[in-house]
Coordinates of C-alpha atoms and ligand atoms in Angstrom, one line a residue:
M1 CA -68.7 118.9 26.6
S2 CA -71.5 116.7 25.6
L3 CA -74.6 117.0 27.9
I4 CA -75.3 113.4 27.3
T5 CA -72.1 111.8 28.6
G6 CA -70.1 114.5 30.2
I7 CA -67.2 113.7 27.9
T8 CA -66.1 115.6 24.8
A9 CA -67.6 114.8 21.5
A10 CA -64.0 113.8 20.3
H11 CA -63.8 111.4 23.2
Q12 CA -67.2 110.0 22.4
F13 CA -66.2 109.4 18.8
R14 CA -62.8 107.8 19.8
K15 CA -64.7 105.4 22.0
L16 CA -67.0 104.4 19.2
L17 CA -64.1 104.0 16.7
T18 CA -62.2 101.7 19.1
S19 CA -65.1 99.8 20.6
E20 CA -65.1 96.0 20.4
Q21 CA -68.3 95.9 18.5
L22 CA -69.4 97.1 15.0
E23 CA -70.8 100.7 15.3
F24 CA -73.0 102.7 13.0
I25 CA -73.1 106.3 12.1
C26 CA -75.5 108.0 9.9
E27 CA -75.3 110.8 7.4
A28 CA -76.6 114.3 8.2
H29 CA -76.2 117.4 6.2
N30 CA -77.7 120.3 8.3
G31 CA -78.9 121.0 11.9
L32 CA -82.4 119.4 11.3
S33 CA -81.1 116.1 9.9
A34 CA -78.4 115.9 12.6
K35 CA -81.1 116.2 15.2
I36 CA -83.2 113.6 13.4
V37 CA -80.2 111.1 13.2
Q38 CA -79.5 111.6 17.0
E39 CA -83.2 111.1 17.8
A40 CA -83.2 107.8 16.0
G41 CA -80.6 106.6 18.5
F42 CA -77.4 106.8 16.4
K43 CA -74.2 107.4 18.4
G44 CA -72.5 109.5 15.7
I45 CA -73.0 111.5 12.5
W46 CA -71.3 111.4 9.1
A47 CA -71.3 115.0 7.8
S48 CA -71.2 113.8 4.2
G49 CA -69.5 115.9 1.5
L50 CA -71.9 114.6 -1.0
S51 CA -75.0 115.4 1.0
I52 CA -73.8 118.8 2.2
S53 CA -72.9 120.0 -1.2
A54 CA -76.2 118.5 -2.6
Q55 CA -78.4 120.3 -0.1
F56 CA -76.8 123.5 -1.4
C57 CA -77.6 122.0 -4.9
V58 CA -73.9 122.2 -5.9
R59 CA -71.7 119.3 -7.0
D60 CA -69.5 117.2 -4.7
N61 CA -66.4 118.8 -6.4
N62 CA -65.5 121.4 -3.6
E63 CA -67.9 123.8 -5.1
A64 CA -69.1 124.7 -1.6
S65 CA -66.2 126.4 0.0
W66 CA -64.7 124.9 3.2
T67 CA -66.0 127.7 5.3
Q68 CA -69.5 127.1 3.9
V69 CA -69.2 123.6 5.0
L70 CA -67.9 124.8 8.4
E71 CA -70.9 127.0 8.8
D72 CA -73.2 124.2 8.1
L73 CA -71.3 122.0 10.6
E74 CA -71.8 124.6 13.3
F75 CA -75.6 124.2 13.0
M76 CA -75.2 120.4 13.1
S77 CA -73.0 120.6 16.1
D78 CA -75.4 122.9 17.9
A79 CA -78.4 120.7 17.0
A80 CA -76.9 117.4 18.1
A81 CA -75.0 116.2 21.1
I82 CA -73.6 113.0 19.4
P83 CA -70.2 113.3 17.8
I84 CA -69.7 114.4 14.3
L85 CA -67.2 112.9 11.8
L86 CA -66.7 115.4 9.0
D87 CA -66.1 114.1 5.5
G88 CA -63.2 116.6 5.0
D89 CA -62.7 115.6 1.3
T90 CA -59.0 116.0 0.6
G91 CA -58.4 118.5 3.5
Y92 CA -59.2 121.5 1.2
G93 CA -55.7 122.1 0.3
N94 CA -52.2 121.1 1.5
F95 CA -50.9 120.4 5.0
N96 CA -51.3 124.0 5.9
N97 CA -55.0 124.1 5.0
M98 CA -55.4 120.8 6.9
Q99 CA -54.0 122.3 10.1
R100 CA -56.2 125.3 9.9
L101 CA -59.2 123.0 9.2
V102 CA -58.5 120.9 12.3
R103 CA -58.3 123.9 14.6
K104 CA -61.6 125.3 13.2
L105 CA -63.3 121.9 13.6
E106 CA -62.2 121.6 17.2
Q107 CA -63.5 125.1 17.9
R108 CA -66.9 123.9 16.7
K109 CA -66.7 120.7 18.8
I110 CA -66.5 118.4 15.7
A111 CA -65.1 115.1 16.8
A112 CA -63.2 113.9 13.9
V113 CA -62.3 114.4 10.2
C114 CA -61.9 112.0 7.4
I115 CA -59.6 112.9 4.5
E116 CA -59.2 111.1 1.3
D117 CA -56.1 110.5 -0.8
K118 CA -57.2 112.4 -3.9
L119 CA -56.4 115.7 -5.4
F120 CA -58.2 119.1 -4.8
P121 CA -60.8 119.8 -6.1
K122 CA -62.0 116.2 -5.5
T123 CA -64.7 114.3 -7.4
N124 CA -67.2 112.0 -5.9
S125 CA -65.9 108.4 -5.8
F126 CA -68.9 107.2 -7.7
I127 CA -68.3 109.4 -10.7
K128 CA -65.7 107.9 -13.1
G129 CA -63.6 106.7 -10.1
G130 CA -61.2 104.7 -12.3
T131 CA -60.0 107.9 -13.9
Q132 CA -59.4 109.8 -10.8
P133 CA -55.8 110.6 -9.9
M134 CA -54.6 109.8 -6.4
A135 CA -52.7 112.0 -4.1
D136 CA -48.9 111.6 -3.7
M137 CA -48.7 109.2 -0.8
Q138 CA -45.9 111.0 1.1
E139 CA -47.6 114.4 0.7
F140 CA -50.8 112.8 2.0
C141 CA -48.9 111.4 5.0
G142 CA -47.6 114.9 5.7
K143 CA -51.2 116.2 5.8
I144 CA -52.2 113.5 8.3
K145 CA -49.1 114.4 10.4
A146 CA -49.9 118.1 10.3
G147 CA -53.5 117.5 11.2
K148 CA -52.5 115.4 14.3
D149 CA -49.9 118.1 15.3
A150 CA -52.6 120.8 15.1
Q151 CA -55.2 119.1 17.3
T152 CA -55.5 120.2 20.9
D153 CA -57.9 117.6 22.1
P154 CA -55.9 114.3 22.1
N155 CA -59.1 112.5 21.3
F156 CA -59.8 114.3 18.1
S157 CA -59.6 111.7 15.4
I158 CA -58.2 111.7 11.9
I159 CA -59.5 109.0 9.6
A160 CA -57.4 108.4 6.4
R161 CA -59.6 107.3 3.5
V162 CA -57.9 105.1 1.0
E163 CA -59.2 105.5 -2.5
A164 CA -57.0 102.9 -4.2
F165 CA -59.9 100.6 -5.1
I166 CA -61.9 103.5 -6.4
C167 CA -59.1 104.8 -8.6
G168 CA -58.4 101.2 -9.9
W169 CA -55.2 100.4 -8.2
G170 CA -56.0 97.3 -6.4
L171 CA -55.3 95.7 -3.0
A172 CA -51.5 96.0 -2.9
E173 CA -51.7 99.8 -3.3
A174 CA -54.6 100.0 -0.9
L175 CA -52.5 98.2 1.8
R176 CA -49.3 100.1 1.0
R177 CA -51.1 103.4 1.5
A178 CA -53.1 102.3 4.5
E179 CA -49.8 101.2 6.2
A180 CA -48.2 104.6 5.4
Y181 CA -51.2 106.6 6.7
H182 CA -51.4 104.5 9.9
E183 CA -47.6 105.1 10.4
A184 CA -48.3 108.9 9.8
G185 CA -50.7 108.8 12.8
A186 CA -54.1 108.2 11.3
D187 CA -56.5 107.0 14.0
G188 CA -58.4 104.8 11.6
I189 CA -58.6 103.8 7.9
L190 CA -61.7 104.1 5.7
I191 CA -61.5 101.8 2.9
H192 CA -63.8 102.7 0.1
S193 CA -65.1 100.6 -2.8
A194 CA -67.6 101.3 -5.6
L195 CA -68.3 97.6 -6.3
S196 CA -71.8 96.2 -5.7
V197 CA -70.2 93.3 -3.8
P198 CA -68.0 93.6 -0.7
D199 CA -65.0 91.7 -2.2
E200 CA -62.6 94.6 -2.2
I201 CA -63.2 95.7 1.4
L202 CA -63.2 92.1 2.6
A203 CA -59.9 91.4 0.9
F204 CA -58.4 94.5 2.5
K205 CA -59.7 93.6 5.9
Q206 CA -58.3 90.1 5.6
E207 CA -54.8 91.4 5.0
W208 CA -55.0 94.4 7.2
G209 CA -56.2 92.5 10.2
S210 CA -56.7 94.7 13.3
R211 CA -53.7 97.1 12.9
C212 CA -56.1 100.0 13.4
P213 CA -59.9 100.4 13.2
V214 CA -61.4 100.1 9.7
V215 CA -64.4 102.1 8.6
I216 CA -66.6 101.2 5.5
V217 CA -69.2 102.9 3.4
P218 CA -71.6 100.2 2.0
T219 CA -73.5 102.5 -0.3
K220 CA -72.8 100.4 -3.4
Y221 CA -72.5 96.8 -1.7
Y222 CA -75.6 97.5 0.3
A223 CA -77.1 94.1 -0.2
T224 CA -74.2 92.6 1.9
P225 CA -75.7 91.3 5.2
T226 CA -74.5 93.5 8.0
D227 CA -73.3 90.4 10.0
V228 CA -70.6 89.9 7.4
F229 CA -69.1 93.2 8.4
R230 CA -69.5 92.3 12.1
Q231 CA -67.8 88.9 11.7
Q232 CA -64.9 90.4 9.7
G233 CA -64.2 92.8 12.6
F234 CA -64.9 96.1 10.9
S235 CA -65.2 98.9 13.4
M236 CA -67.7 101.2 11.9
V237 CA -70.3 101.3 9.1
I238 CA -71.3 104.7 7.6
W239 CA -74.8 105.0 6.1
A240 CA -73.5 107.8 4.0
N241 CA -76.2 109.6 2.2
H242 CA -79.7 108.2 3.1
M243 CA -81.1 111.2 5.0
L244 CA -80.5 113.4 2.0
R245 CA -81.8 110.8 -0.5
S246 CA -85.0 110.0 1.4
S247 CA -85.7 113.7 1.8
V248 CA -85.3 114.3 -1.9
T249 CA -87.8 111.5 -2.6
A250 CA -90.3 112.9 -0.1
M251 CA -89.9 116.5 -1.4
Q252 CA -90.3 115.4 -5.0
K253 CA -93.5 113.5 -4.2
T254 CA -95.0 116.4 -2.2
A255 CA -94.2 119.0 -4.8
K256 CA -95.6 116.9 -7.6
T257 CA -98.8 116.2 -5.7
L258 CA -99.3 119.9 -4.8
K259 CA -98.7 121.0 -8.3
E260 CA -101.2 118.5 -9.7
Q261 CA -103.9 118.7 -7.1
E262 CA -103.7 122.5 -6.2
H263 CA -104.9 121.2 -2.7
L264 CA -103.4 120.3 0.6
L265 CA -105.8 117.6 1.5
S266 CA -104.0 114.5 0.4
I267 CA -100.7 116.0 1.8
E268 CA -101.6 117.0 5.2
D269 CA -101.5 113.6 6.9
K270 CA -98.4 112.5 5.1
V271 CA -96.0 115.3 6.2
A272 CA -94.7 116.2 9.6
S273 CA -97.0 118.5 11.5
V274 CA -96.0 122.1 12.1
S275 CA -95.8 121.3 15.8
E276 CA -93.4 118.5 15.1
I277 CA -91.2 121.1 13.3
F278 CA -91.5 123.5 16.4
R279 CA -90.5 120.5 18.6
L280 CA -87.4 119.7 16.5
Q281 CA -86.4 123.4 16.7
N282 CA -86.9 123.3 20.4
A283 CA -89.4 126.1 20.4
A284 CA -90.5 125.2 24.0
E285 CA -87.1 126.2 25.3
L286 CA -87.4 129.7 23.8
Q287 CA -90.9 130.0 25.3
E288 CA -89.5 129.1 28.7
A289 CA -86.5 131.5 28.3
E290 CA -89.0 134.3 27.3
D291 CA -90.8 133.7 30.5
R292 CA -87.7 134.0 32.4
Y293 CA -86.0 136.9 30.7
F294 CA -88.7 139.1 29.0
P295 CA -90.3 141.7 31.0
K296 CA -93.9 140.6 31.3
G297 CA -95.8 142.4 28.7
A298 CA -99.5 142.6 27.9
E299 CA -99.5 139.5 25.9
G300 CA -102.1 137.1 27.2
T301 CA -103.8 139.8 29.2
S302 CA -107.4 140.7 28.6
A303 CA -109.5 143.5 29.9
I304 CA -112.9 143.8 31.3
V305 CA -114.6 147.2 31.2
L306 CA -117.6 147.7 33.4
A307 CA -120.0 150.0 31.6
A308 CA -123.6 148.9 32.5
S309 CA -124.7 152.0 34.4
R310 CA -126.2 155.1 33.0
G311 CA -124.3 157.9 34.8
K312 CA -127.3 159.9 35.7
E313 CA -125.1 162.8 36.9
L314 CA -124.4 163.6 33.4
E315 CA -128.0 164.5 33.0
T316 CA -129.1 164.9 29.3
L317 CA -125.8 163.6 28.0
T318 CA -126.9 160.1 29.2
E319 CA -130.5 160.2 28.2
Q320 CA -130.0 158.2 25.1
Q321 CA -126.6 156.5 25.8
P322 CA -124.8 155.4 28.9
K323 CA -121.9 157.4 30.2
T324 CA -119.2 155.3 28.5
M325 CA -120.5 156.5 25.1
V326 CA -120.4 160.2 26.0
K327 CA -117.9 161.9 23.7
I328 CA -114.7 163.4 24.9
Q329 CA -112.6 165.2 22.2
G330 CA -114.8 163.8 19.5
A331 CA -114.8 160.2 20.6
P332 CA -116.7 158.1 23.2
I333 CA -115.0 157.6 26.5
L334 CA -115.0 153.8 25.8
S335 CA -113.1 154.4 22.6
H336 CA -110.4 156.2 24.5
I337 CA -110.3 153.3 27.0
V338 CA -110.0 150.8 24.1
D339 CA -107.2 152.9 22.5
A340 CA -105.2 152.9 25.8
Y341 CA -105.6 149.1 26.0
N342 CA -104.8 148.5 22.4
A343 CA -101.8 150.8 22.7
V344 CA -100.1 148.2 25.1
G345 CA -101.2 145.2 23.0
I346 CA -104.4 144.3 24.9
K347 CA -106.9 143.2 22.1
D348 CA -109.2 141.0 24.0
I349 CA -111.6 143.4 25.7
V350 CA -115.0 142.5 27.2
V351 CA -117.4 145.3 27.8
V352 CA -120.4 144.8 30.1
R353 CA -123.3 146.8 28.8
G354 CA -126.6 147.5 30.6
Y355 CA -128.3 150.9 30.3
K356 CA -129.1 151.6 26.5
K357 CA -127.0 148.6 25.6
E358 CA -127.6 149.1 21.9
A359 CA -125.9 152.4 22.0
V360 CA -122.6 150.7 23.0
N361 CA -121.6 149.4 19.7
L362 CA -117.9 150.0 19.1
P363 CA -116.3 147.4 16.8
N364 CA -113.8 144.7 17.9
L365 CA -115.1 144.3 21.4
T366 CA -116.8 141.4 23.1
Y367 CA -120.1 142.4 24.7
V368 CA -121.6 140.8 27.7
D369 CA -125.0 142.2 28.7
N370 CA -126.2 142.7 32.3
N371 CA -129.9 143.2 31.8
D372 CA -130.4 143.6 35.5
F373 CA -128.1 146.5 35.7
A374 CA -130.8 148.6 37.5
D375 CA -131.0 146.2 40.4
T376 CA -127.5 144.8 40.5
G377 CA -124.0 146.2 41.0
E378 CA -120.4 146.0 39.6
L379 CA -119.7 142.6 41.0
D380 CA -122.7 141.1 39.2
S381 CA -121.6 142.6 36.0
L382 CA -118.0 141.5 36.6
L383 CA -119.1 137.9 37.3
K384 CA -121.1 137.8 34.1
A385 CA -118.0 139.0 32.2
L386 CA -115.7 136.4 33.9
Q387 CA -118.2 133.6 33.3
S388 CA -118.6 134.5 29.6
R389 CA -115.0 133.6 28.9
K390 CA -114.1 130.3 27.5
G391 CA -110.8 128.4 27.9
P392 CA -108.2 128.6 30.6
A393 CA -108.1 131.6 33.0
Q394 CA -106.1 134.6 31.7
S395 CA -104.5 137.6 33.4
T396 CA -107.2 140.2 33.4
I397 CA -107.3 144.0 34.1
I398 CA -110.7 145.1 35.3
S399 CA -111.6 148.7 35.0
Y400 CA -114.5 151.1 34.6
G401 CA -116.3 152.4 31.6
D402 CA -116.1 156.0 32.8
V403 CA -112.5 156.1 33.9
L404 CA -110.0 157.5 31.4
F405 CA -106.4 156.7 31.6
N406 CA -103.1 156.9 30.0
K407 CA -101.5 153.7 28.5
Y408 CA -98.9 153.9 31.3
I409 CA -101.6 152.4 33.7
P410 CA -102.2 149.1 31.9
Q411 CA -98.5 148.8 30.9
S412 CA -97.4 149.0 34.5
L413 CA -100.1 146.6 35.6
C414 CA -98.9 144.1 33.0
Q415 CA -95.3 144.3 34.1
E416 CA -96.0 143.2 37.7
T417 CA -95.9 139.5 38.4
D418 CA -97.9 139.7 41.5
D419 CA -101.3 137.9 41.4
C420 CA -103.3 140.9 42.3
V421 CA -102.3 144.5 41.6
I422 CA -104.1 147.8 42.0
F423 CA -103.3 151.4 41.3
V424 CA -103.5 154.0 44.1
D425 CA -103.3 157.8 43.4
S426 CA -101.3 159.4 46.2
N427 CA -102.4 162.8 45.1
W428 CA -105.8 162.1 46.6
Q429 CA -106.3 165.6 48.2
E430 CA -106.1 167.1 44.8
Q431 CA -108.8 164.7 43.7
G432 CA -111.2 166.6 45.8
G433 CA -110.3 165.0 49.0
Y434 CA -112.8 162.1 48.7
A435 CA -112.8 158.7 47.0
R436 CA -115.4 158.8 44.3
L437 CA -114.9 155.2 43.4
G438 CA -115.5 154.2 47.0
G439 CA -112.0 153.6 48.2
F440 CA -109.4 155.3 50.3
A441 CA -106.3 153.2 50.5
E442 CA -104.0 152.5 53.4
C443 CA -100.8 150.8 52.2
T444 CA -97.7 149.3 53.8
I445 CA -95.6 152.4 52.8
P446 CA -96.9 155.9 51.8
N447 CA -95.8 157.3 48.5
S448 CA -92.5 158.7 49.4
R449 CA -88.9 158.4 48.5
K450 CA -88.9 155.2 50.5
A451 CA -91.5 153.8 48.2
F452 CA -89.2 153.9 45.2
N453 CA -88.4 150.4 44.2
A454 CA -90.2 148.9 47.3
K455 CA -92.9 146.4 47.0
I456 CA -96.0 148.0 48.5
Y457 CA -99.1 146.2 49.5
L458 CA -102.6 147.3 50.4
K459 CA -103.5 147.2 54.2
Q460 CA -107.1 148.5 54.0
L461 CA -109.5 150.0 51.6
G462 CA -112.6 151.9 52.7
A463 CA -114.9 154.8 52.1
T464 CA -114.1 156.2 55.5
L465 CA -110.5 155.9 56.8
P466 CA -108.8 158.0 59.5
H467 CA -107.2 160.9 57.7
E468 CA -103.7 159.9 58.9
S469 CA -104.0 156.4 57.4
I470 CA -105.0 157.5 54.0
H471 CA -102.2 157.0 51.5
G472 CA -104.4 157.6 48.4
V473 CA -107.4 156.6 46.5
W474 CA -108.0 153.4 44.6
M475 CA -108.2 154.4 40.9
G476 CA -110.6 151.6 39.8
F477 CA -108.1 149.3 38.3
L478 CA -107.6 145.7 39.4
K479 CA -105.2 143.3 37.7
V480 CA -105.6 139.6 38.5
S481 CA -103.3 136.8 37.3
P482 CA -104.9 133.6 35.9
S483 CA -105.0 131.9 39.4
A484 CA -106.4 135.1 41.0
T485 CA -108.9 135.3 38.1
T486 CA -110.2 131.9 39.1
L487 CA -110.2 132.9 42.9
I488 CA -112.1 136.1 42.5
T489 CA -114.6 134.4 40.3
S490 CA -115.5 132.1 43.2
I491 CA -115.3 134.8 45.8
I492 CA -117.7 137.0 43.8
A493 CA -120.1 134.1 43.5
E494 CA -119.9 133.7 47.3
I495 CA -120.6 137.4 47.9
L496 CA -123.5 137.6 45.5
A497 CA -125.1 134.5 47.0
K498 CA -126.3 136.7 49.8
P499 CA -129.3 138.7 48.6
A500 CA -128.1 141.8 50.5
N501 CA -125.0 141.9 48.3
R502 CA -126.9 142.3 44.9
K503 CA -125.4 145.7 44.4
A504 CA -122.0 145.0 45.7
A505 CA -119.1 146.8 44.1
I506 CA -115.5 146.0 43.5
P507 CA -114.1 147.5 46.8
Q508 CA -116.1 144.8 48.6
L509 CA -114.2 142.2 46.6
I510 CA -110.9 143.8 47.5
Q511 CA -111.9 143.9 51.2
E512 CA -112.8 140.2 51.0
L513 CA -109.4 139.4 49.5
L514 CA -107.7 141.4 52.3
Q515 CA -109.7 139.5 54.9
R516 CA -108.3 136.3 53.5
D517 CA -104.7 137.8 53.8
Y518 CA -104.4 137.7 50.0
P519 CA -101.6 140.1 49.1
I520 CA -102.7 143.0 46.9
R521 CA -99.8 144.8 45.3
V522 CA -100.1 148.5 45.1
L523 CA -98.6 150.7 42.4
Y524 CA -98.6 154.4 43.2
T525 CA -99.1 157.2 40.7
A526 CA -100.2 160.7 40.7
G527 CA -102.6 161.5 37.9
H528 CA -102.5 159.8 34.6
W529 CA -106.3 159.0 35.0
L530 CA -109.6 160.7 35.3
D531 CA -113.0 159.4 36.3
I532 CA -115.9 161.2 34.7
N533 CA -118.5 161.9 37.4
S534 CA -119.9 165.3 36.4
L535 CA -120.5 167.6 33.5
D536 CA -117.4 169.4 34.8
D537 CA -115.3 166.3 34.5
V538 CA -116.5 166.0 30.8
V539 CA -115.2 169.6 30.2
Q540 CA -111.9 168.9 32.1
A541 CA -111.5 165.5 30.2
G542 CA -111.3 167.6 27.0
N543 CA -107.7 168.4 28.2
F544 CA -106.9 165.0 29.5
Ligands
SPV1 C1 -69.8 111.3 1.0 O1 -70.8 110.9 1.7 O2 -69.6 112.4 0.6 C2 -68.7 110.3 0.8 C3 -69.0 108.9 0.7 O3 -67.5 110.8 0.6 S1 -69.2 108.6 -1.0 O4 -70.2 109.6 -1.5 O5 -69.6 107.3 -1.0 O6 -68.0 108.8 -1.7
MG2 MG1 -67.5 112.6 0.3

């Protein structure tokens, strides 16, 4: 079924063939040219044997096998919704091959086929036409009948192409054959001529009258005004090879210029843009499908790592560098964090530096400096990072420069579609029974068998919660969608507008979101992370 009209391609073509007015169809030879022909407004396509063989750079002598033609047609049929008339040469064999061809064409939603009364392997009509032998008329009639018997869609059309003029037999033979093919069941006659004037086809039409639709290919008599064809009552004009020929001219010109100039400058504005190619390929549809079907990955997600504070509790280890640069297993904490983000495809990482900022110098990171680190807090650093970013808001994972984690954490955060997602460790008692990052969490469901596959949301977050309400500790991760990124940027600015909030931390932001009834999705885990808060932790992290 065609998406355009709701009727089959074969039916669309039949309506064109039998319409009262002169109709035009245009050659195409692959999916791209088929789409271009359709976009130009044509109501049908001529799948030209000359053009299809030429785009493979083989001769129009059945050098391309019929299945190779079929394969090409499949791309054309997929790319365009308008009906396709295949130039089926001589039917690629006898009546039996013709039957199989019709079945295979119908399977590919090809609307119609035209066969010519010459011998396999055929030769193009414009190459020594006068010397070409014609098919036995009765045998050709059998082929038409066999094709008509093979079709399952009653609207599939078979056009019989009469080559009597091409082969030098004249009007009487042309009419005799046309009559026989019409009798055999052909839905239309294509009368071909290699003259530069339309005399032969006009003479034919004069005698033939309107016994059945007549199709012409004015490649050689191109100077004839189209109104002549209209007035004489022809049904259909085929512009038979002009997509191929125009592309050849364009390609030759481009190749020559490039070879001579060794430069793209004089080419760029004269060729289709890459985005035009993407449009023709319908890249947008794939993009949409990916959004629908692909699990959300880390693509398009960036990370902000808050690493401005010293980490005084690590004593001499942080005299010359901030905590994030303290080495664990031979590499700075920050480098482990970057590795975990990178491992899930997050490359865009902003690190907020403050204390001993020059010591934070790992490559491939974007640095934002909070020079007021001593007098400000996490939200101040976070706002600086958020405001440093250009372009549209992105999904963002916010985490701390002293929290080590397994790549499972950012991976899981990225997979969730909620606007705001945090991680809660339900194994909080093992964590020492207190929330070092400043947040005990109460959620809609505790981490239990019931929580499996359930969507769990945060109810409250606080440094002190009644023991029975505590479902875990907030682990220091916050993922925000592009819209939530915009929202939190403005909320943080509001919070920081109050001088008393200069040192505000992320839990305060989360509490503010809860107060606004903004849903905060919770992912539970047990372990997979470690915050470094003491020399002991440094030692323990050696085994993380
Ligand atoms: C074709 O386009 O392949 C045709 C028309 O058969 S012509 O080349 O004019 O014979
Ligand atoms: Mg042909």
